[in-house]
PDB file of C-alpha atoms in Angstrom:
ATOM      1  CA  MET T 222      22.847  10.590  18.211  1.00 51.00           C
ATOM      2  CA  SER T 223      22.370  12.226  21.594  1.00 52.00           C
ATOM      3  CA  GLU T 224      19.080  12.083  23.461  1.00 52.00           C
ATOM      4  CA  GLY T 225      18.610  15.832  23.070  1.00 58.00           C
ATOM      5  CA  ALA T 226      19.185  15.710  19.326  1.00 63.00           C
ATOM      6  CA  ALA T 227      16.804  12.751  19.049  1.00 57.00           C
ATOM      7  CA  GLY T 228      14.159  14.682  20.945  1.00 60.00           C
ATOM      8  CA  GLU T 229      14.607  17.642  18.615  1.00 71.00           C
ATOM      9  CA  ALA T 230      14.346  15.413  15.529  1.00 65.00           C
ATOM     10  CA  LEU T 231      11.169  13.899  16.903  1.00 66.00           C
ATOM     11  CA  ARG T 232       9.703  17.312  17.709  1.00 73.00           C
ATOM     12  CA  VAL T 233      10.350  18.428  14.136  1.00 74.00           C
ATOM     13  CA  PHE T 234       8.685  15.246  12.896  1.00 71.00           C
ATOM     14  CA  VAL T 235       5.599  15.846  15.043  1.00 74.00           C
ATOM     15  CA  LYS T 236       5.413  19.477  13.934  1.00 79.00           C
ATOM     16  CA  GLU T 237       5.512  18.485  10.254  1.00 78.00           C
ATOM     17  CA  GLY T 238       2.874  15.822  10.867  1.00 77.00           C
ATOM     18  CA  LYS T 239       0.601  18.333  12.569  1.00 80.00           C
ATOM     19  CA  VAL T 240       0.966  20.778   9.688  1.00 82.00           C
ATOM     20  CA  LEU T 241       0.063  18.075   7.191  1.00 81.00           C
ATOM     21  CA  LEU T 242      -2.877  16.930   9.278  1.00 81.00           C
ATOM     22  CA  GLU T 243      -4.240  20.423   9.804  1.00 86.00           C
ATOM     23  CA  LEU T 244      -4.021  21.154   6.080  1.00 87.00           C
ATOM     24  CA  ALA T 245      -5.774  17.890   5.236  1.00 87.00           C
ATOM     25  CA  GLU T 246      -8.530  18.537   7.767  1.00 88.00           C
ATOM     26  CA  GLN T 247      -9.088  22.001   6.325  1.00 90.00           C
ATOM     27  CA  GLU T 248      -9.179  20.799   2.719  1.00 92.00           C
ATOM     28  CA  SER T 249     -11.464  17.887   3.557  1.00 90.00           C
ATOM     29  CA  ARG T 250     -14.117  20.341   4.711  1.00 91.00           C
ATOM     30  CA  GLU T 251     -13.960  22.596   1.657  1.00 93.00           C
ATOM     31  CA  GLY T 252     -16.117  20.303  -0.475  1.00 92.00           C
ATOM     32  CA  ALA T 253     -17.285  16.726  -0.833  1.00 93.00           C
ATOM     33  CA  VAL T 254     -15.083  14.326   1.100  1.00 90.00           C
ATOM     34  CA  GLN T 255     -15.001  12.021  -1.946  1.00 92.00           C
ATOM     35  CA  ASP T 256     -13.444  14.830  -3.970  1.00 91.00           C
ATOM     36  CA  PHE T 257     -10.872  15.425  -1.262  1.00 86.00           C
ATOM     37  CA  ILE T 258      -9.906  11.757  -1.211  1.00 84.00           C
ATOM     38  CA  ARG T 259      -9.692  11.538  -4.987  1.00 84.00           C
ATOM     39  CA  GLN T 260      -7.966  14.848  -5.687  1.00 80.00           C
ATOM     40  CA  LYS T 261      -5.963  15.818  -2.616  1.00 81.00           C
ATOM     41  CA  ILE T 262      -4.570  12.484  -1.401  1.00 75.00           C
ATOM     42  CA  SER T 263      -2.698  11.501  -4.505  1.00 68.00           C
ATOM     43  CA  ILE T 264       0.860  10.650  -5.483  1.00 59.00           C
ATOM     44  CA  GLU T 265       0.372  12.838  -8.555  1.00 60.00           C
ATOM     45  CA  ARG T 266      -0.305  15.962  -6.525  1.00 58.00           C
ATOM     46  CA  ARG T 267       2.795  18.139  -6.436  1.00 52.00           C
ATOM     47  CA  GLU T 268       1.767  21.384  -4.726  1.00 48.00           C
ATOM     48  CA  SER T 269       1.570  21.475  -0.934  1.00 34.00           C
ATOM     49  CA  LEU T 270       2.618  17.851  -0.502  1.00 32.00           C
ATOM     50  CA  LEU T 271       5.747  18.359  -2.545  1.00 29.00           C
ATOM     51  CA  GLY T 272       6.540  21.330  -0.318  1.00 33.00           C
ATOM     52  CA  LEU T 273       6.427  19.008   2.698  1.00 36.00           C
ATOM     53  CA  ILE T 274       8.841  16.645   0.954  1.00 33.00           C
ATOM     54  CA  GLU T 275      11.257  19.527   0.430  1.00 35.00           C
ATOM     55  CA  ALA T 276      10.875  20.505   4.100  1.00 37.00           C
ATOM     56  CA  ALA T 277      11.846  16.945   5.044  1.00 38.00           C
ATOM     57  CA  ALA T 278      14.848  17.133   2.729  1.00 33.00           C
ATOM     58  CA  ARG T 279      16.172  20.068   4.764  1.00 40.00           C
ATOM     59  CA  LEU T 280      16.199  17.754   7.782  1.00 39.00           C
ATOM     60  CA  TYR T 281      18.239  15.202   5.829  1.00 36.00           C
ATOM     61  CA  ARG T 282      20.880  17.829   5.071  1.00 35.00           C
ATOM     62  CA  ARG T 283      21.269  18.445   8.785  1.00 42.00           C
ATOM     63  CA  SER T 284      21.703  14.772   9.650  1.00 44.00           C
ATOM     64  CA  LEU T 285      23.056  12.558   6.880  1.00 45.00           C
ATOM     65  CA  ASN T 286      24.293  12.994   3.327  1.00 37.00           C
ATOM     66  CA  THR T 287      22.327  14.122   0.293  1.00 34.00           C
ATOM     67  CA  ASP T 288      21.999  10.707  -1.335  1.00 37.00           C
ATOM     68  CA  TYR T 289      18.575  10.126   0.238  1.00 36.00           C
ATOM     69  CA  ILE T 290      17.324  13.549  -0.842  1.00 35.00           C
ATOM     70  CA  GLN T 291      17.355  12.474  -4.480  1.00 37.00           C
ATOM     71  CA  ILE T 292      15.433   9.325  -3.569  1.00 34.00           C
ATOM     72  CA  ILE T 293      12.661  11.312  -1.922  1.00 33.00           C
ATOM     73  CA  GLN T 294      12.487  13.860  -4.722  1.00 36.00           C
ATOM     74  CA  GLU T 295      12.045  11.019  -7.189  1.00 36.00           C
ATOM     75  CA  VAL T 296       9.416   9.228  -5.102  1.00 33.00           C
ATOM     76  CA  GLN T 297       6.200  11.266  -5.155  1.00 33.00           C
ATOM     77  CA  LEU T 298       4.524   9.741  -2.159  1.00 39.00           C
ATOM     78  CA  HIS T 299       2.057  11.187   0.322  1.00 42.00           C
ATOM     79  CA  GLY T 300       3.632  14.051   2.233  1.00 45.00           C
ATOM     80  CA  CYS T 301       3.456  12.284   5.577  1.00 50.00           C
ATOM     81  CA  LEU T 302       5.721   9.589   4.198  1.00 53.00           C
ATOM     82  CA  SER T 303       8.465  12.157   3.760  1.00 54.00           C
ATOM     83  CA  VAL T 304       7.967  13.239   7.341  1.00 53.00           C
ATOM     84  CA  HIS T 305       8.491   9.661   8.513  1.00 54.00           C
ATOM     85  CA  CYS T 306      11.598   9.345   6.349  1.00 54.00           C
ATOM     86  CA  SER T 307      13.014  12.539   7.818  1.00 54.00           C
ATOM     87  CA  LEU T 308      12.565  11.037  11.264  1.00 52.00           C
ATOM     88  CA  PHE T 309      14.475   7.884  10.326  1.00 52.00           C
ATOM     89  CA  HIS T 310      17.327   9.863   8.784  1.00 53.00           C
ATOM     90  CA  SER T 311      17.528  12.280  11.692  1.00 52.00           C
ATOM     91  CA  LEU T 312      17.893   9.331  14.046  1.00 48.00           C
ATOM     92  CA  SER T 313      20.335   7.594  11.663  1.00 50.00           C
ATOM     93  CA  VAL T 314      18.138   4.485  11.436  1.00 45.00           C
ATOM     94  CA  LYS T 315      16.542   2.626   8.556  1.00 46.00           C
ATOM     95  CA  ARG T 316      13.727   0.739  10.308  1.00 49.00           C
ATOM     96  CA  ILE T 317      10.962   1.808  12.665  1.00 49.00           C
ATOM     97  CA  GLN T 318      12.054  -1.065  14.934  1.00 54.00           C
ATOM     98  CA  ASP T 319      15.481   0.565  15.250  1.00 52.00           C
ATOM     99  CA  ALA T 320      13.849   3.894  16.107  1.00 50.00           C
ATOM    100  CA  GLU T 321      11.652   2.270  18.744  1.00 51.00           C
ATOM    101  CA  ASP T 322      14.676   0.508  20.234  1.00 56.00           C
ATOM    102  CA  PHE T 323      16.488   3.832  20.456  1.00 51.00           C
ATOM    103  CA  TRP T 324      13.546   5.483  22.209  1.00 49.00           C
ATOM    104  CA  ARG T 325      13.236   2.552  24.605  1.00 55.00           C
ATOM    105  CA  ARG T 326      16.914   2.792  25.573  1.00 58.00           C
ATOM    106  CA  ASN T 327      16.540   6.488  26.332  1.00 54.00           C
ATOM    107  CA  THR T 328      13.372   6.587  28.402  1.00 55.00           C
ATOM    108  CA  HIS T 329      15.212   8.678  31.037  1.00 54.00           C
ATOM    109  CA  CYS T 330      15.473  11.662  28.677  1.00 55.00           C
ATOM    110  CA  ALA T 331      12.720  14.163  29.517  1.00 56.00           C
ATOM    111  CA  ALA T 332      12.965  16.006  26.192  1.00 55.00           C
ATOM    112  CA  LEU T 333      12.585  12.744  24.286  1.00 51.00           C
ATOM    113  CA  GLN T 334       9.642  11.670  26.429  1.00 58.00           C
ATOM    114  CA  ASP T 335       7.898  14.990  25.822  1.00 59.00           C
ATOM    115  CA  ALA T 336       8.355  14.552  22.087  1.00 54.00           C
ATOM    116  CA  LEU T 337       7.035  10.986  22.235  1.00 53.00           C
ATOM    117  CA  GLN T 338       3.968  12.200  24.103  1.00 59.00           C
ATOM    118  CA  ASP T 339       3.340  14.758  21.379  1.00 58.00           C
ATOM    119  CA  LEU T 340       3.690  11.978  18.811  1.00 54.00           C
ATOM    120  CA  GLN T 341       1.083   9.866  20.585  1.00 57.00           C
ATOM    121  CA  GLN T 342      -1.333  12.783  20.525  1.00 56.00           C
ATOM    122  CA  LEU T 343      -1.119  13.152  16.762  1.00 64.00           C
ATOM    123  CA  GLN T 344      -4.612  12.166  15.595  1.00 80.00           C
ATOM    124  CA  TRP T 345      -3.574  10.858  12.165  1.00 77.00           C
ATOM    125  CA  ASP T 346      -5.476   7.556  12.261  1.00 84.00           C
ATOM    126  CA  ALA T 347      -8.594   9.148  13.735  1.00 87.00           C
ATOM    127  CA  PHE T 348      -8.735  11.587  10.813  1.00 85.00           C
ATOM    128  CA  LEU T 349      -8.404   8.770   8.248  1.00 87.00           C
ATOM    129  CA  GLN T 350     -11.122   6.755   9.980  1.00 92.00           C
ATOM    130  CA  ARG T 351     -13.383   9.791   9.769  1.00 91.00           C
ATOM    131  CA  LEU T 352     -12.726  10.020   6.027  1.00 90.00           C
ATOM    132  CA  ASP T 353     -13.681   6.360   5.597  1.00 93.00           C
ATOM    133  CA  ALA T 354     -16.899   6.885   7.548  1.00 93.00           C
ATOM    134  CA  GLU T 355     -17.925  10.057   5.723  1.00 93.00           C
ATOM    135  CA  ALA T 356     -17.092   8.618   2.306  1.00 92.00           C
ATOM    136  CA  LYS T 357     -18.911   5.379   3.220  1.00 89.00           C
ATOM    137  CA  LEU T 358     -15.993   3.268   2.060  1.00 87.00           C
ATOM    138  CA  GLY T 359     -16.403  -0.474   2.499  1.00 68.00           C
ATOM    139  CA  THR T 360     -13.747  -1.453   5.008  1.00 55.00           C
ATOM    140  CA  GLU T 361     -15.186  -4.410   6.916  1.00 58.00           C
ATOM    141  CA  ALA T 362     -13.931  -7.861   5.980  1.00 53.00           C
ATOM    142  CA  LEU T 363     -16.587 -10.474   5.321  1.00 52.00           C
ATOM    143  CA  HIS T 364     -17.326 -12.948   8.085  1.00 54.00           C
ATOM    144  CA  ARG T 365     -16.197 -16.491   7.291  1.00 55.00           C
ATOM    145  CA  ASP T 366     -19.812 -17.577   6.747  1.00 56.00           C
ATOM    146  CA  GLN T 367     -20.242 -14.782   4.194  1.00 65.00           C
ATOM    147  CA  GLN T 368     -17.086 -15.491   2.209  1.00 73.00           C
ATOM    148  CA  LEU T 369     -17.447 -16.680  -1.352  1.00 83.00           C
ATOM    149  CA  LYS T 370     -17.671 -20.463  -1.669  1.00 89.00           C
ATOM    150  CA  HIS T 371     -17.666 -20.662  -5.457  1.00 91.00           C
ATOM    151  CA  VAL T 372     -16.063 -18.229  -7.856  1.00 93.00           C
ATOM    152  CA  PRO T 373     -18.417 -16.515 -10.383  1.00 92.00           C
ATOM    153  CA  ALA T 374     -16.798 -18.266 -13.348  1.00 91.00           C
ATOM    154  CA  GLU T 375     -18.876 -16.475 -16.003  1.00 93.00           C
ATOM    155  CA  THR T 376     -17.767 -12.994 -14.942  1.00 94.00           C
ATOM    156  CA  ARG T 377     -16.726 -11.079 -18.049  1.00 95.00           C
ATOM    157  CA  LEU T 378     -13.076  -9.999 -17.945  1.00 97.00           C
ATOM    158  CA  ARG T 379     -10.482  -8.907 -20.485  1.00 97.00           C
ATOM    159  CA  ASP T 380      -7.090 -10.426 -21.245  1.00 98.00           C
ATOM    160  CA  ALA T 381      -4.638  -7.540 -20.796  1.00 97.00           C
ATOM    161  CA  ARG T 382      -2.169  -8.909 -23.347  1.00 96.00           C
ATOM    162  CA  THR T 383      -4.536  -9.776 -26.186  1.00 96.00           C
ATOM    163  CA  GLY T 384      -7.460  -7.466 -25.437  1.00 96.00           C
ATOM    164  CA  ARG T 385      -9.868 -10.370 -25.863  1.00 97.00           C
ATOM    165  CA  ALA T 386     -12.944 -10.814 -23.706  1.00 97.00           C
ATOM    166  CA  VAL T 387     -12.593 -13.857 -21.440  1.00 97.00           C
ATOM    167  CA  THR T 388     -14.199 -15.485 -18.424  1.00 97.00           C
ATOM    168  CA  LEU T 389     -12.667 -17.338 -15.497  1.00 95.00           C
ATOM    169  CA  GLN T 390     -14.339 -20.466 -16.786  1.00 95.00           C
ATOM    170  CA  GLN T 391     -11.730 -20.596 -19.540  1.00 95.00           C
ATOM    171  CA  TYR T 392      -8.987 -20.934 -16.923  1.00 95.00           C
ATOM    172  CA  LEU T 393     -10.582 -23.718 -14.898  1.00 95.00           C
ATOM    173  CA  GLY T 394     -10.066 -27.426 -15.402  1.00 91.00           C
ATOM    174  CA  GLY T 395      -7.142 -29.528 -16.485  1.00 90.00           C
ATOM    175  CA  GLY T 396      -6.388 -30.629 -12.935  1.00 91.00           C
ATOM    176  CA  LYS T 397      -5.012 -27.189 -12.087  1.00 94.00           C
ATOM    177  CA  LYS T 398      -5.832 -24.936  -9.168  1.00 96.00           C
ATOM    178  CA  ILE T 399      -5.915 -21.207  -9.831  1.00 97.00           C
ATOM    179  CA  LEU T 400      -4.369 -18.668  -7.472  1.00 98.00           C
ATOM    180  CA  LEU T 401      -6.173 -15.408  -8.185  1.00 98.00           C
ATOM    181  CA  VAL T 402      -4.072 -12.454  -7.048  1.00 98.00           C
ATOM    182  CA  LEU T 403      -6.269  -9.353  -7.040  1.00 98.00           C
ATOM    183  CA  ILE T 404      -3.900  -6.422  -6.963  1.00 98.00           C
ATOM    184  CA  ARG T 405      -4.427  -2.827  -5.915  1.00 96.00           C
ATOM    185  CA  GLN T 406      -3.365   0.014  -8.202  1.00 93.00           C
ATOM    186  CA  PHE T 407      -0.719  -0.739 -10.837  1.00 95.00           C
ATOM    187  CA  SER T 408       1.783   1.427  -8.937  1.00 91.00           C
ATOM    188  CA  CYS T 409       1.428  -0.627  -5.740  1.00 92.00           C
ATOM    189  CA  LEU T 410       4.942  -1.631  -4.699  1.00 91.00           C
ATOM    190  CA  LEU T 411       3.744  -4.250  -2.207  1.00 93.00           C
ATOM    191  CA  CYS T 412       1.709  -6.002  -4.920  1.00 96.00           C
ATOM    192  CA  ARG T 413       4.763  -6.169  -7.144  1.00 96.00           C
ATOM    193  CA  LEU T 414       6.905  -7.580  -4.363  1.00 95.00           C
ATOM    194  CA  HIS T 415       4.251 -10.198  -3.625  1.00 97.00           C
ATOM    195  CA  LEU T 416       4.081 -11.315  -7.247  1.00 97.00           C
ATOM    196  CA  GLN T 417       7.863 -11.370  -7.517  1.00 96.00           C
ATOM    197  CA  HIS T 418       7.964 -13.628  -4.454  1.00 96.00           C
ATOM    198  CA  LEU T 419       5.492 -15.990  -6.110  1.00 97.00           C
ATOM    199  CA  GLN T 420       7.547 -16.039  -9.310  1.00 96.00           C
ATOM    200  CA  ASP T 421      10.698 -16.757  -7.310  1.00 96.00           C
ATOM    201  CA  HIS T 422       8.935 -19.804  -5.822  1.00 96.00           C
ATOM    202  CA  GLN T 423       7.220 -20.965  -8.987  1.00 96.00           C
ATOM    203  CA  SER T 424       8.620 -24.462  -8.542  1.00 97.00           C
ATOM    204  CA  THR T 425       6.671 -24.794  -5.277  1.00 97.00           C
ATOM    205  CA  LEU T 426       3.478 -23.672  -7.001  1.00 97.00           C
ATOM    206  CA  ASP T 427       4.115 -26.075  -9.877  1.00 96.00           C
ATOM    207  CA  ALA T 428       4.605 -28.934  -7.435  1.00 97.00           C
ATOM    208  CA  HIS T 429       1.083 -28.299  -6.128  1.00 96.00           C
ATOM    209  CA  SER T 430      -0.457 -27.754  -9.579  1.00 96.00           C
ATOM    210  CA  VAL T 431      -1.168 -24.077  -8.899  1.00 97.00           C
ATOM    211  CA  LYS T 432      -1.417 -21.584 -11.748  1.00 97.00           C
ATOM    212  CA  VAL T 433      -1.242 -17.874 -10.861  1.00 98.00           C
ATOM    213  CA  VAL T 434      -3.622 -15.432 -12.535  1.00 98.00           C
ATOM    214  CA  VAL T 435      -3.380 -11.722 -11.748  1.00 98.00           C
ATOM    215  CA  VAL T 436      -6.519  -9.560 -11.712  1.00 98.00           C
ATOM    216  CA  SER T 437      -6.583  -5.765 -11.863  1.00 98.00           C
ATOM    217  CA  PHE T 438      -9.358  -3.168 -12.012  1.00 97.00           C
ATOM    218  CA  GLY T 439      -7.080  -0.912 -14.096  1.00 95.00           C
ATOM    219  CA  CYS T 440      -7.331   0.081 -17.741  1.00 95.00           C
ATOM    220  CA  GLU T 441      -5.567  -1.470 -20.747  1.00 95.00           C
ATOM    221  CA  GLY T 442      -3.045   1.383 -21.007  1.00 94.00           C
ATOM    222  CA  GLY T 443      -2.057   0.996 -17.377  1.00 95.00           C
ATOM    223  CA  ALA T 444      -1.862  -2.776 -17.788  1.00 96.00           C
ATOM    224  CA  SER T 445       0.478  -2.514 -20.771  1.00 95.00           C
ATOM    225  CA  HIS T 446       2.761  -0.180 -18.842  1.00 95.00           C
ATOM    226  CA  TRP T 447       2.670  -2.445 -15.773  1.00 96.00           C
ATOM    227  CA  LEU T 448       3.527  -5.564 -17.780  1.00 97.00           C
ATOM    228  CA  GLN T 449       6.454  -3.790 -19.401  1.00 95.00           C
ATOM    229  CA  GLU T 450       7.763  -2.444 -16.080  1.00 94.00           C
ATOM    230  CA  THR T 451       7.394  -5.642 -14.068  1.00 95.00           C
ATOM    231  CA  GLY T 452       8.140  -8.272 -16.695  1.00 95.00           C
ATOM    232  CA  CYS T 453       5.430 -10.332 -15.015  1.00 96.00           C
ATOM    233  CA  GLN T 454       4.896 -13.647 -16.814  1.00 95.00           C
ATOM    234  CA  TYR T 455       1.531 -14.444 -15.272  1.00 98.00           C
ATOM    235  CA  ASP T 456      -1.770 -13.977 -17.083  1.00 97.00           C
ATOM    236  CA  LEU T 457      -3.255 -10.555 -16.331  1.00 98.00           C
ATOM    237  CA  LEU T 458      -7.029 -10.125 -16.459  1.00 98.00           C
ATOM    238  CA  LEU T 459      -8.814  -6.796 -16.256  1.00 98.00           C
ATOM    239  CA  ASP T 460     -11.938  -6.329 -14.163  1.00 97.00           C
ATOM    240  CA  PRO T 461     -12.754  -2.616 -14.650  1.00 95.00           C
ATOM    241  CA  GLU T 462     -16.165  -2.915 -12.997  1.00 95.00           C
ATOM    242  CA  ARG T 463     -14.531  -4.668 -10.012  1.00 96.00           C
ATOM    243  CA  LYS T 464     -17.055  -7.477 -10.075  1.00 95.00           C
ATOM    244  CA  LEU T 465     -14.560  -9.990  -8.710  1.00 96.00           C
ATOM    245  CA  TYR T 466     -13.396  -7.501  -6.087  1.00 95.00           C
ATOM    246  CA  ALA T 467     -16.990  -7.089  -4.930  1.00 93.00           C
ATOM    247  CA  ALA T 468     -17.688 -10.824  -5.069  1.00 93.00           C
ATOM    248  CA  PHE T 469     -14.730 -11.526  -2.781  1.00 94.00           C
ATOM    249  CA  GLY T 470     -15.700  -8.688  -0.432  1.00 92.00           C
ATOM    250  CA  LEU T 471     -12.717  -6.452  -1.142  1.00 94.00           C
ATOM    251  CA  GLY T 472     -13.436  -2.866  -0.192  1.00 91.00           C
ATOM    252  CA  ALA T 473     -11.494   0.369  -0.150  1.00 94.00           C
ATOM    253  CA  SER T 474     -10.132   2.321   2.797  1.00 94.00           C
ATOM    254  CA  VAL T 475      -8.077   5.455   3.295  1.00 88.00           C
ATOM    255  CA  TRP T 476      -7.255   4.401   6.848  1.00 91.00           C
ATOM    256  CA  LYS T 477      -6.149   0.863   6.009  1.00 94.00           C
ATOM    257  CA  VAL T 478      -3.819   2.162   3.303  1.00 87.00           C
ATOM    258  CA  LEU T 479      -2.388   5.302   4.926  1.00 83.00           C
ATOM    259  CA  ASN T 480      -2.592   4.555   8.635  1.00 81.00           C
ATOM    260  CA  PHE T 481       0.272   5.690  10.837  1.00 75.00           C
ATOM    261  CA  SER T 482       1.931   2.273  11.140  1.00 74.00           C
ATOM    262  CA  ASN T 483       1.832   1.722   7.402  1.00 77.00           C
ATOM    263  CA  MET T 484       3.373   5.120   6.721  1.00 73.00           C
ATOM    264  CA  LEU T 485       6.304   4.176   8.946  1.00 69.00           C
ATOM    265  CA  LEU T 486       6.725   0.931   7.043  1.00 72.00           C
ATOM    266  CA  TYR T 487       6.547   2.663   3.659  1.00 71.00           C
ATOM    267  CA  ALA T 488       9.291   4.993   4.886  1.00 68.00           C
ATOM    268  CA  GLU T 489      11.475   1.954   5.569  1.00 69.00           C
ATOM    269  CA  TYR T 490      11.308   1.038   1.880  1.00 72.00           C
ATOM    270  CA  VAL T 491      12.321   4.551   0.866  1.00 67.00           C
ATOM    271  CA  VAL T 492      15.260   4.889   3.255  1.00 64.00           C
ATOM    272  CA  ASN T 493      16.449   1.463   2.133  1.00 67.00           C
ATOM    273  CA  SER T 494      16.577   2.710  -1.470  1.00 70.00           C
ATOM    274  CA  LEU T 495      13.573   0.744  -2.726  1.00 71.00           C
ATOM    275  CA  PRO T 496      11.677   3.276  -4.870  1.00 70.00           C
ATOM    276  CA  PHE T 497       7.914   3.259  -5.225  1.00 71.00           C
ATOM    277  CA  PRO T 498       6.651   2.881  -8.812  1.00 78.00           C
ATOM    278  CA  ARG T 499       5.141   5.869 -10.558  1.00 77.00           C
ATOM    279  CA  GLY T 500       1.730   5.760 -12.169  1.00 77.00           C
ATOM    280  CA  LEU T 501       1.134   7.137 -15.635  1.00 81.00           C
ATOM    281  CA  PRO T 502       0.143  10.812 -15.397  1.00 78.00           C
ATOM    282  CA  ASN T 503      -2.822  10.398 -17.755  1.00 81.00           C
ATOM    283  CA  ILE T 504      -4.345   7.447 -15.872  1.00 83.00           C
ATOM    284  CA  GLN T 505      -6.433   7.868 -12.728  1.00 80.00           C
ATOM    285  CA  GLU T 506      -5.747   5.074 -10.236  1.00 86.00           C
ATOM    286  CA  ASP T 507      -7.479   4.196  -6.991  1.00 90.00           C
ATOM    287  CA  MET T 508      -4.798   3.886  -4.341  1.00 86.00           C
ATOM    288  CA  PHE T 509      -7.331   2.944  -1.653  1.00 91.00           C
ATOM    289  CA  GLN T 510      -8.694  -0.250  -3.220  1.00 95.00           C
ATOM    290  CA  LEU T 511      -7.617  -3.318  -1.242  1.00 96.00           C
ATOM    291  CA  GLY T 512      -6.506  -6.594  -2.774  1.00 97.00           C
ATOM    292  CA  GLY T 513      -6.576 -10.264  -1.937  1.00 97.00           C
ATOM    293  CA  ASP T 514      -5.407 -13.808  -2.737  1.00 98.00           C
ATOM    294  CA  PHE T 515      -7.829 -16.640  -3.524  1.00 97.00           C
ATOM    295  CA  VAL T 516      -7.276 -20.217  -4.642  1.00 97.00           C
ATOM    296  CA  VAL T 517     -10.003 -22.010  -6.590  1.00 97.00           C
ATOM    297  CA  ASP T 518     -10.107 -25.640  -7.672  1.00 95.00           C
ATOM    298  CA  GLU T 519     -10.714 -26.853 -11.213  1.00 94.00           C
ATOM    299  CA  HIS T 520     -14.468 -26.626 -10.654  1.00 94.00           C
ATOM    300  CA  GLY T 521     -14.370 -23.066  -9.300  1.00 94.00           C
ATOM    301  CA  GLY T 522     -14.709 -23.960  -5.620  1.00 95.00           C
ATOM    302  CA  VAL T 523     -12.840 -21.567  -3.334  1.00 96.00           C
ATOM    303  CA  LEU T 524     -10.150 -23.423  -1.361  1.00 96.00           C
ATOM    304  CA  PHE T 525      -8.372 -20.450   0.186  1.00 96.00           C
ATOM    305  CA  SER T 526      -9.400 -16.842   0.849  1.00 95.00           C
ATOM    306  CA  HIS T 527      -7.327 -13.940   2.049  1.00 95.00           C
ATOM    307  CA  CYS T 528      -8.845 -10.453   1.953  1.00 95.00           C
ATOM    308  CA  CYS T 529      -5.986  -8.023   2.533  1.00 95.00           C
ATOM    309  CA  GLN T 530      -6.532  -5.637   5.424  1.00 93.00           C
ATOM    310  CA  SER T 531      -3.816  -3.284   4.180  1.00 93.00           C
ATOM    311  CA  PRO T 532      -1.287  -3.068   1.321  1.00 92.00           C
ATOM    312  CA  THR T 533       1.238  -4.864   3.535  1.00 92.00           C
ATOM    313  CA  ASP T 534      -1.121  -7.765   4.280  1.00 95.00           C
ATOM    314  CA  ARG T 535      -0.393 -10.524   1.769  1.00 96.00           C
ATOM    315  CA  PRO T 536      -0.509 -14.195   2.806  1.00 96.00           C
ATOM    316  CA  PRO T 537       2.740 -16.151   3.096  1.00 95.00           C
ATOM    317  CA  LEU T 538       3.135 -18.760   0.377  1.00 96.00           C
ATOM    318  CA  GLN T 539       3.235 -21.487   3.014  1.00 95.00           C
ATOM    319  CA  ASP T 540      -0.213 -20.478   4.255  1.00 95.00           C
ATOM    320  CA  ILE T 541      -1.563 -20.778   0.709  1.00 96.00           C
ATOM    321  CA  ILE T 542       0.027 -24.172   0.132  1.00 95.00           C
ATOM    322  CA  SER T 543      -1.108 -25.491   3.525  1.00 94.00           C
ATOM    323  CA  ALA T 544      -4.729 -24.760   2.657  1.00 92.00           C
ATOM    324  CA  LEU T 545      -4.704 -26.906  -0.492  1.00 90.00           C
TER     325      LEU T 545
END
């Protein structure tokens, strides 16, 4: 692609981003900010956000083929994600790193530099940080001295497969360590990829006597659907009151989930034909809850703690094993 065409693609991207941001800023001031976060920033919302996805599809038709259009139409993500995808397709790239390399090679192009300057002035992250502040969302990770030293083993949970009430105490003992994987919403793609990675390396976990237990704050209907979709073989415990999430210091954040860098990364998954899961239409999920990974010994002592700072922030398996 020529420098001029790249500059034009980037200008279109910035324009779409500004439209989305201006609409969000307007809607966020029409009522309680909590209502805006819950009702307007949602993968289930199909009105104005879906219109932005269609606008991005028009860019695809100008640049590549129509195969990616169907992907975007099937993936009901936040409108800004479609804008990022349109940028990648217009530049004929599939990774933000490729786009950045292209821009770096063409720093002599004035039109491209003007577009990049406009991009830098897009106040996307600042708006999300304001939402976090106004909604009083808990976004600060606990200091090491404040982190949980012993898991609350008597916390009442529910076995998602049997429906029986259980406690973590029932999973402790027997010379096994427990890797608690607290996931975000059931439709979180990054959580699913993380669990699949653990399953693919189950032999390594077995060699270190580590048993994986998944924890979700979701409902039984969502859990049943998730188990069927993922085929996950690990135990799944439900914590609807998020007592374990609170105990481990896991908060929620609009900014940490939908910040500009993350949106670019999410777009990479889409343009590489990795679809995002869909939530059930009759189940309200919280897409802004953060997750974490925690290893406890057979007595409930916490050996390893990782509070995720974004959906993309899961610990490498080697880091978990090294801490044991």
